[in-house]
Coordinates of C-alpha atoms in Angstrom, one line a residue:
X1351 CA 0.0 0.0 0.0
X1352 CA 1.2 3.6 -1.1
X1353 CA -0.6 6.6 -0.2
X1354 CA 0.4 10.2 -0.6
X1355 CA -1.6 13.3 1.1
X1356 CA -1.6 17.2 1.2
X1357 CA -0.4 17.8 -2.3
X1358 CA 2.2 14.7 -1.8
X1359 CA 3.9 17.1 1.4
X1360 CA 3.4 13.5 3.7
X1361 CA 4.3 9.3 2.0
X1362 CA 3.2 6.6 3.1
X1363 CA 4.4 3.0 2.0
X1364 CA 3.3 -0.7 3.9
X1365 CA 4.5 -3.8 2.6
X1366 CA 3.9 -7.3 4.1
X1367 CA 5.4 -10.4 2.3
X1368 CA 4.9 -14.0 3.0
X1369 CA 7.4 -16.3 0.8
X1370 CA 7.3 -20.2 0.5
X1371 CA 10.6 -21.6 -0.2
X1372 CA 11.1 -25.1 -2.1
X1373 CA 13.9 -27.6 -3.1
X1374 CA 16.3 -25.5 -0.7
X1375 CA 19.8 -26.5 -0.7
X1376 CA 20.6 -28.0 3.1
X1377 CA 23.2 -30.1 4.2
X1378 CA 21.8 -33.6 4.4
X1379 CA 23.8 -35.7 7.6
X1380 CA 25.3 -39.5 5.6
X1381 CA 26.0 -42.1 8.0
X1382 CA 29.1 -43.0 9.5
X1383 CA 30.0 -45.3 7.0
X1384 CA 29.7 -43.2 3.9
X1385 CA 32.9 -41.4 5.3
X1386 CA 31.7 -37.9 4.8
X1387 CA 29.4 -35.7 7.7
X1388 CA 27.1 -34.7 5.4
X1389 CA 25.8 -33.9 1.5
X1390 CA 24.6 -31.0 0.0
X1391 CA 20.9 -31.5 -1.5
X1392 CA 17.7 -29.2 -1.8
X1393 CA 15.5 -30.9 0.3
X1394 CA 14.9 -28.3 2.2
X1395 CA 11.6 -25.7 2.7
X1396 CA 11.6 -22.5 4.9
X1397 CA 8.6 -19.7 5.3
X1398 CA 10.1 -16.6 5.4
X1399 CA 7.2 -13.2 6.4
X1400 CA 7.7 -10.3 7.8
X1401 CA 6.7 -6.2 7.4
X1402 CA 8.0 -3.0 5.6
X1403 CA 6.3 0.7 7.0
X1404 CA 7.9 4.0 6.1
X1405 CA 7.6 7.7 6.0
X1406 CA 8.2 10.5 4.6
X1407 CA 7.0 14.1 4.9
X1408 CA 8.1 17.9 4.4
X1409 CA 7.5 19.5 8.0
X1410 CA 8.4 22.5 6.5
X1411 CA 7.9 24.1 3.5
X1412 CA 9.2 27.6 3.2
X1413 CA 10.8 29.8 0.9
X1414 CA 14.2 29.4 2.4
X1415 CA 13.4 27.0 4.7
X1416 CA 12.9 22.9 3.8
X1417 CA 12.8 19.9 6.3
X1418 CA 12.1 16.5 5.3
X1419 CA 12.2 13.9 7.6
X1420 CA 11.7 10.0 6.7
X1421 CA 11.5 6.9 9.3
X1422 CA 11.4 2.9 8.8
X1423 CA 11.1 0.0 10.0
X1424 CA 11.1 -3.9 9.0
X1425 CA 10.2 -6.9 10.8
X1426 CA 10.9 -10.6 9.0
X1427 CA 10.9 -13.8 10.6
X1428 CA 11.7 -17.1 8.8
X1429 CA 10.8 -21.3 9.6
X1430 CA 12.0 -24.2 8.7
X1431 CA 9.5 -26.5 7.4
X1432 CA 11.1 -29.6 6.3
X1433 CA 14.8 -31.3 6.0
X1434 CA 16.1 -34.6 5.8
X1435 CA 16.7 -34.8 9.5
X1436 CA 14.7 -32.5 12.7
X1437 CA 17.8 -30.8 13.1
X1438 CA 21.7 -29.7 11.9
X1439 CA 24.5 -28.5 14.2
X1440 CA 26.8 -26.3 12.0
X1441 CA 30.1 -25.1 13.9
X1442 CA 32.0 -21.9 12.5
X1443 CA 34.1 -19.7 14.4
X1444 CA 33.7 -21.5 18.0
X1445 CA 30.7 -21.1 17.7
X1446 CA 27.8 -24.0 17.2
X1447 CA 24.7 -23.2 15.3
X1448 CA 21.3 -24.9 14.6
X1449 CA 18.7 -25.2 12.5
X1450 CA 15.7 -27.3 13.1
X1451 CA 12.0 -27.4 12.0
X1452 CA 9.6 -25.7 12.7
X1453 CA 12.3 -23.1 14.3
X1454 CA 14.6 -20.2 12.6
X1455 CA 17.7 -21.1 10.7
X1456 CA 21.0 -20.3 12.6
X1457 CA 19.9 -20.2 16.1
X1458 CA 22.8 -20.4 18.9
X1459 CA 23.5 -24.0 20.4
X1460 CA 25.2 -23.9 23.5
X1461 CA 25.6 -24.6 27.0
X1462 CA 23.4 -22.1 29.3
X1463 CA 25.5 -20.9 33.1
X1464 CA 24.6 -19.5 36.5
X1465 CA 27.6 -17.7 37.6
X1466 CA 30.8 -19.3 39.3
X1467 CA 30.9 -21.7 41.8
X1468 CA 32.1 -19.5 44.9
X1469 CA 33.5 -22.4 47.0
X1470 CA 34.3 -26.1 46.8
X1471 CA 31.6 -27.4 48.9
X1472 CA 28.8 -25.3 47.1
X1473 CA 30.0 -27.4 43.6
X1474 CA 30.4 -30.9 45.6
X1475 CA 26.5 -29.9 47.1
X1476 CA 25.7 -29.3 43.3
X1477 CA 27.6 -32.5 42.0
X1478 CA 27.9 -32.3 38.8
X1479 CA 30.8 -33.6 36.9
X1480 CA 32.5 -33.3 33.4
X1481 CA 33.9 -36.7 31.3
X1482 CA 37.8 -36.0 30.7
X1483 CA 39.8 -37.0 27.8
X1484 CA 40.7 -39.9 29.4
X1485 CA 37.5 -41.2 30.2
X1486 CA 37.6 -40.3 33.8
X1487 CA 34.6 -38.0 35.3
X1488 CA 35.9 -35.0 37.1
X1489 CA 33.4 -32.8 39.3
X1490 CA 33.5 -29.0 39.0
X1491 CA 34.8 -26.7 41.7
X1492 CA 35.2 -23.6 43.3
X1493 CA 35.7 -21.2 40.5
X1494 CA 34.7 -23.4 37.5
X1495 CA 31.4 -21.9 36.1
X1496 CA 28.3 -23.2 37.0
X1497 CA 26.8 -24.7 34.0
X1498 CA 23.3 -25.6 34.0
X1499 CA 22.5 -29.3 33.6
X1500 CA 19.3 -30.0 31.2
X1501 CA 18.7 -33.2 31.4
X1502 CA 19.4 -33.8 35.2
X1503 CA 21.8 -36.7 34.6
X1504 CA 24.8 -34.7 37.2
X1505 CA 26.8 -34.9 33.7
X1506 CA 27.4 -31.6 31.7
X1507 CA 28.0 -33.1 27.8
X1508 CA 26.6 -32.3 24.3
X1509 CA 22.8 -33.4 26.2
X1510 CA 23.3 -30.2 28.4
X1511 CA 22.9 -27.7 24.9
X1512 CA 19.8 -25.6 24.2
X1513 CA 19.1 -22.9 22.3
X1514 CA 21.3 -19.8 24.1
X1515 CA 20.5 -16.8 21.4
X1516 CA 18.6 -15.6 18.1
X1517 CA 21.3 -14.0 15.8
X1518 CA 18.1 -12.4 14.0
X1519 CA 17.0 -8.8 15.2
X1520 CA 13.3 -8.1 16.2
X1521 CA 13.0 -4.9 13.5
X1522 CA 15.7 -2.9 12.0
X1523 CA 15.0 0.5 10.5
X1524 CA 16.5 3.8 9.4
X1525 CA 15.7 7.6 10.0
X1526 CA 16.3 10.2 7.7
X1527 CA 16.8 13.9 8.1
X1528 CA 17.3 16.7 5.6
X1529 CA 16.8 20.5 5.7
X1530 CA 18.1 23.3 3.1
X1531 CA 18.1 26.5 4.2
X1532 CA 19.1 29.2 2.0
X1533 CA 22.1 27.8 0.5
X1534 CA 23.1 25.3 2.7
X1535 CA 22.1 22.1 2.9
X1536 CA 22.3 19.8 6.0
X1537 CA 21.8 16.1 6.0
X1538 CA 21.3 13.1 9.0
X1539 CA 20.8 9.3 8.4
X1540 CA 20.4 7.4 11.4
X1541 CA 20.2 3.5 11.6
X1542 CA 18.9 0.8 14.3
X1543 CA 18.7 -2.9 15.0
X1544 CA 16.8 -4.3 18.0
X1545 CA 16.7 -8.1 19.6
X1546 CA 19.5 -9.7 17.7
X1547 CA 22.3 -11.7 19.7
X1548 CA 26.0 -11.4 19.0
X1549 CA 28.5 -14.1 19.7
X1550 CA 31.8 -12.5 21.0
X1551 CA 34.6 -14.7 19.5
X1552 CA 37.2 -11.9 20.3
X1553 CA 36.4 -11.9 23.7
X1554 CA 35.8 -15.9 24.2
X1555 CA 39.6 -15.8 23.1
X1556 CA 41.0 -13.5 25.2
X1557 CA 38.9 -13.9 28.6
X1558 CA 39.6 -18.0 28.3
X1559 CA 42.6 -17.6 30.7
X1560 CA 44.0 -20.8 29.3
X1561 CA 46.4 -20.5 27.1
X1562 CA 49.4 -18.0 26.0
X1563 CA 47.3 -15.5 24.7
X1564 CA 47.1 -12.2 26.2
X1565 CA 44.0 -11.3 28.2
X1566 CA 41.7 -8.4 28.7
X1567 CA 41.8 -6.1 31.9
X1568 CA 38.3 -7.8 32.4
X1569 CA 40.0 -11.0 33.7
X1570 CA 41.6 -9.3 37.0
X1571 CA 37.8 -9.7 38.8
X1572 CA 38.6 -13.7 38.0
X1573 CA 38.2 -15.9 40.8
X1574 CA 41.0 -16.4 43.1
X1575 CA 39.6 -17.6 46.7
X1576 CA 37.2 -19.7 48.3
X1577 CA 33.7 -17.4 49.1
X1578 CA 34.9 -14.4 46.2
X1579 CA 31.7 -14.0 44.3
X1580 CA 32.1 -13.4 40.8
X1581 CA 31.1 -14.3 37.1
X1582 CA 34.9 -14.4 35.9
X1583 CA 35.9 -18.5 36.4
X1584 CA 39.5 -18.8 37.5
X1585 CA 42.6 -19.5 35.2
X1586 CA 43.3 -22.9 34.3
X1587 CA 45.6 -24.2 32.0
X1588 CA 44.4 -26.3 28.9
X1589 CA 40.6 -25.3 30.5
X1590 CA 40.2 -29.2 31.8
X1591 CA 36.8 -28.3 33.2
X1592 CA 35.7 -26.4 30.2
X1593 CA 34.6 -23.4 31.4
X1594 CA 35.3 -22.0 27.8
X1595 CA 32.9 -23.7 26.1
X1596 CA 30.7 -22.2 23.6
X1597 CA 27.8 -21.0 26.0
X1598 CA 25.7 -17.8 26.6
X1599 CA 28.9 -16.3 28.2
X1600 CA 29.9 -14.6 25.1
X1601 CA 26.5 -14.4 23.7
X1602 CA 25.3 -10.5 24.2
X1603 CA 22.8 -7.9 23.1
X1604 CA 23.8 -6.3 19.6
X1605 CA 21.0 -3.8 19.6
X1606 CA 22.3 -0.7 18.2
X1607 CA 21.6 2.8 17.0
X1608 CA 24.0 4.7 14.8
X1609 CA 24.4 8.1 13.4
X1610 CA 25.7 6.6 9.9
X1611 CA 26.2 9.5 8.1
X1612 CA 26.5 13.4 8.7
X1613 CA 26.8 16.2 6.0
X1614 CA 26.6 19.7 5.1
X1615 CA 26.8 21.7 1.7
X1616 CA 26.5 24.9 0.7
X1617 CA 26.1 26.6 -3.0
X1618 CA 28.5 29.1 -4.2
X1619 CA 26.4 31.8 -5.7
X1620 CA 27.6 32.3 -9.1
X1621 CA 28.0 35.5 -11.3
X1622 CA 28.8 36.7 -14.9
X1623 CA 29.7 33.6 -17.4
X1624 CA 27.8 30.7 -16.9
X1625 CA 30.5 27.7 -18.3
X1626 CA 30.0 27.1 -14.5
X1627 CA 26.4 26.6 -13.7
X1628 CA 27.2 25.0 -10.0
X1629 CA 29.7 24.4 -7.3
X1630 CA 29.1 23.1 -4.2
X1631 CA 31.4 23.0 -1.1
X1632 CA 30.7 19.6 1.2
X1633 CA 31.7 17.8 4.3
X1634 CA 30.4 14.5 5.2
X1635 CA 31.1 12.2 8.2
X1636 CA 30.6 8.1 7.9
X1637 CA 29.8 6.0 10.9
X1638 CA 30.0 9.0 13.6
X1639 CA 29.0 7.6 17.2
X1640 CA 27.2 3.9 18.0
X1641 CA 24.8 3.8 20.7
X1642 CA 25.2 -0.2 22.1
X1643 CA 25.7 -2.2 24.9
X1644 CA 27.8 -4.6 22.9
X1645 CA 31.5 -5.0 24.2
X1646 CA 33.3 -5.8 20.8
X1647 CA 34.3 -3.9 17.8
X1648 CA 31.0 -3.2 16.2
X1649 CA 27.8 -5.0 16.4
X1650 CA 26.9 -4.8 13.4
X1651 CA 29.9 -6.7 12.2
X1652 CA 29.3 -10.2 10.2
X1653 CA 31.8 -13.0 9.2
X1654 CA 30.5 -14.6 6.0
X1655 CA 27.6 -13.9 3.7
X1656 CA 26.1 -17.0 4.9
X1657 CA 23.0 -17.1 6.9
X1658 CA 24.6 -19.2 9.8
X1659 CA 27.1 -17.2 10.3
X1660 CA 24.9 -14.6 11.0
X1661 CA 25.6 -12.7 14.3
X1662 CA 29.3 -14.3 14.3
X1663 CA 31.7 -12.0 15.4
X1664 CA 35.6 -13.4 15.1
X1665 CA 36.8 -10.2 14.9
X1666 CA 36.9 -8.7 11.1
X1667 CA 37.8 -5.2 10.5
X1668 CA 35.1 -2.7 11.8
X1669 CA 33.5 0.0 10.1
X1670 CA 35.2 2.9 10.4
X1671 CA 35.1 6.6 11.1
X1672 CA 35.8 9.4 8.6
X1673 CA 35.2 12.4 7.5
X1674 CA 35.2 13.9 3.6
X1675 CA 35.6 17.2 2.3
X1676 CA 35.2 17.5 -1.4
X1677 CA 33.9 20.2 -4.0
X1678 CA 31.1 19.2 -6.6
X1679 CA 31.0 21.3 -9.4
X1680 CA 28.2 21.2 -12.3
X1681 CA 29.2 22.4 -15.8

């Protein structure tokens, strides 16, 4: 739907979609004896639907004074409908992702915690215990993280993993600002995502405490001694206990709101010959200031154009700030 009103001064445009997806290319699990994980077939079906509303109007409209403002927003969400098995575990970047029916594709698939085990006797009261390499069951102790055992069993393996975060945002929109007066021309666009998880690779690395790498200053609240309440499990080489594993410790909120661009121009009046019908003087800033709870780089940030590797972050290059001044000339 597309509606204009008062002479075209206020825009209106609402889309909803509902799309049906068939012979989808999946990866299909082979059994053990085929000697290959999995194949690559389109027997696969997803429902995607979702919302587009935006909106544009001239506030003002005078002689030497314009301001047009626009705003958006988009809401989508997408099912899985069928695929050769219920489910498929993909693993990229430390981090383990699912798709199942009847759910979203690319959901985080971790372990879920409860904070750190303060003292020795409040993880023997717990009693749960983790298998080690060599077969041997080891229980968790003061200042291993308390993981949170699904299926009751005193065990914490591959049965203890759920669903720890949806890498797909709620609604992500734009606002849009623009006002000329006289000669000068200023211009704002603004952009937002809301509900989408991030998985922190960068700091999984470098708040694991168990190996060579260096660490972040965040791993001086670690725990040290018996009754210190914390959420930062103590150092341990190799991680034996696996306090490191992929769980909703580095999963976080990458809601954001940006100021994505910034810019002013004004026209040169110009006199006499006209083999010059226009210059313009400009400056525009790119990716000013990021309003976000997220710790890393920028949350915004994805590893691969795939769509499980959505809300990945391993660290890639993040936008960046600048600022251009140029001279636009019309002959």
């Amino acid at each position: 739907v597309d509606a204009s009103f008062f002479k075209e001064r206020l825009s209106i445009s609402f889309d909803m979609f509902h799309n049906q997806t068939a012979n989808m290319i999946v990866y299909e699990p082979l059994p053990s004896y085929a000697g290959f994980n999995y194949v690559i077939t389109n027997n696969g079906s997803m429902t995607t639907k979702g919302v587009e509303y935006s909106i544009t109007g001239r506030i003002i409209n005078k002689k030497n004074l314009k301001w047009d403002a626009g705003f958006n927003i988009t809401a989508n969400t997408n099912r899985i409908d069928n695929m050769p098995a219920s489910s498929f575990v993909y693993s990229y970047g430390g981090a383990s992702v699912i798709s199942q029916i009847n759910s979203p594709a690319g959901l985080f698939f971790g372990y879920k915690t409860n904070g750190v085990y303060s003292t020795d006797a409040e993880a023997a009261t717990a009693g749960l215990t983790k298998r080690q390499s060599d077969a041997s069951y080891a229980p968790f102790k003061g200042g291993d993280v308390r993981f949170v055992d699904l299926n009751g069993d005193k065990v914490i393996d591959e049965k203890d993993k759920q669903i720890i975060g949806n890498p797909n945002p709620d609604f992500v929109g734009g606002f849009t600002n623009r006002v000329t007066y006289k000669a000068f021309t200023f211009e704002a666009v603004c952009t937002y995502a809301q509900g989408n998880d991030v998985y922190n690779s960068v700091r999984a690395t470098l708040e694991s405490q168990s190996s060579a790498y260096n660490q972040l200053k965040s791993v001086n609240n670690r725990w040290r001694t018996p009754g210190q309440i914390t959420n930062m499990p103590k150092a341990a080489w190799g991680d034996p206990m696996g306090n490191n594993l992929f769980s909703d410790r580095w999963i976080e909120d990458g809601s954001f709101f940006r100021i994505k661009s910034l810019s002013v121009s004004y026209d040169l009046p110009i006199k006499g010959k006209k083999t010059i019908k226009s210059v313009a003087v400009y400056a525009i800033a790119n990716n000013l200031i990021t309003f976000s709870k997220y710790l890393g780089y920028d949350p915004e940030s994805y590893s691969a154009e795939s769509g499980l590797a959505r809300g990945i972050d391993v660290g890639l290059e993040p936008q960046f700030k600048s600022v251009t001044f140029g001279i636009k000339m019309g002959l």
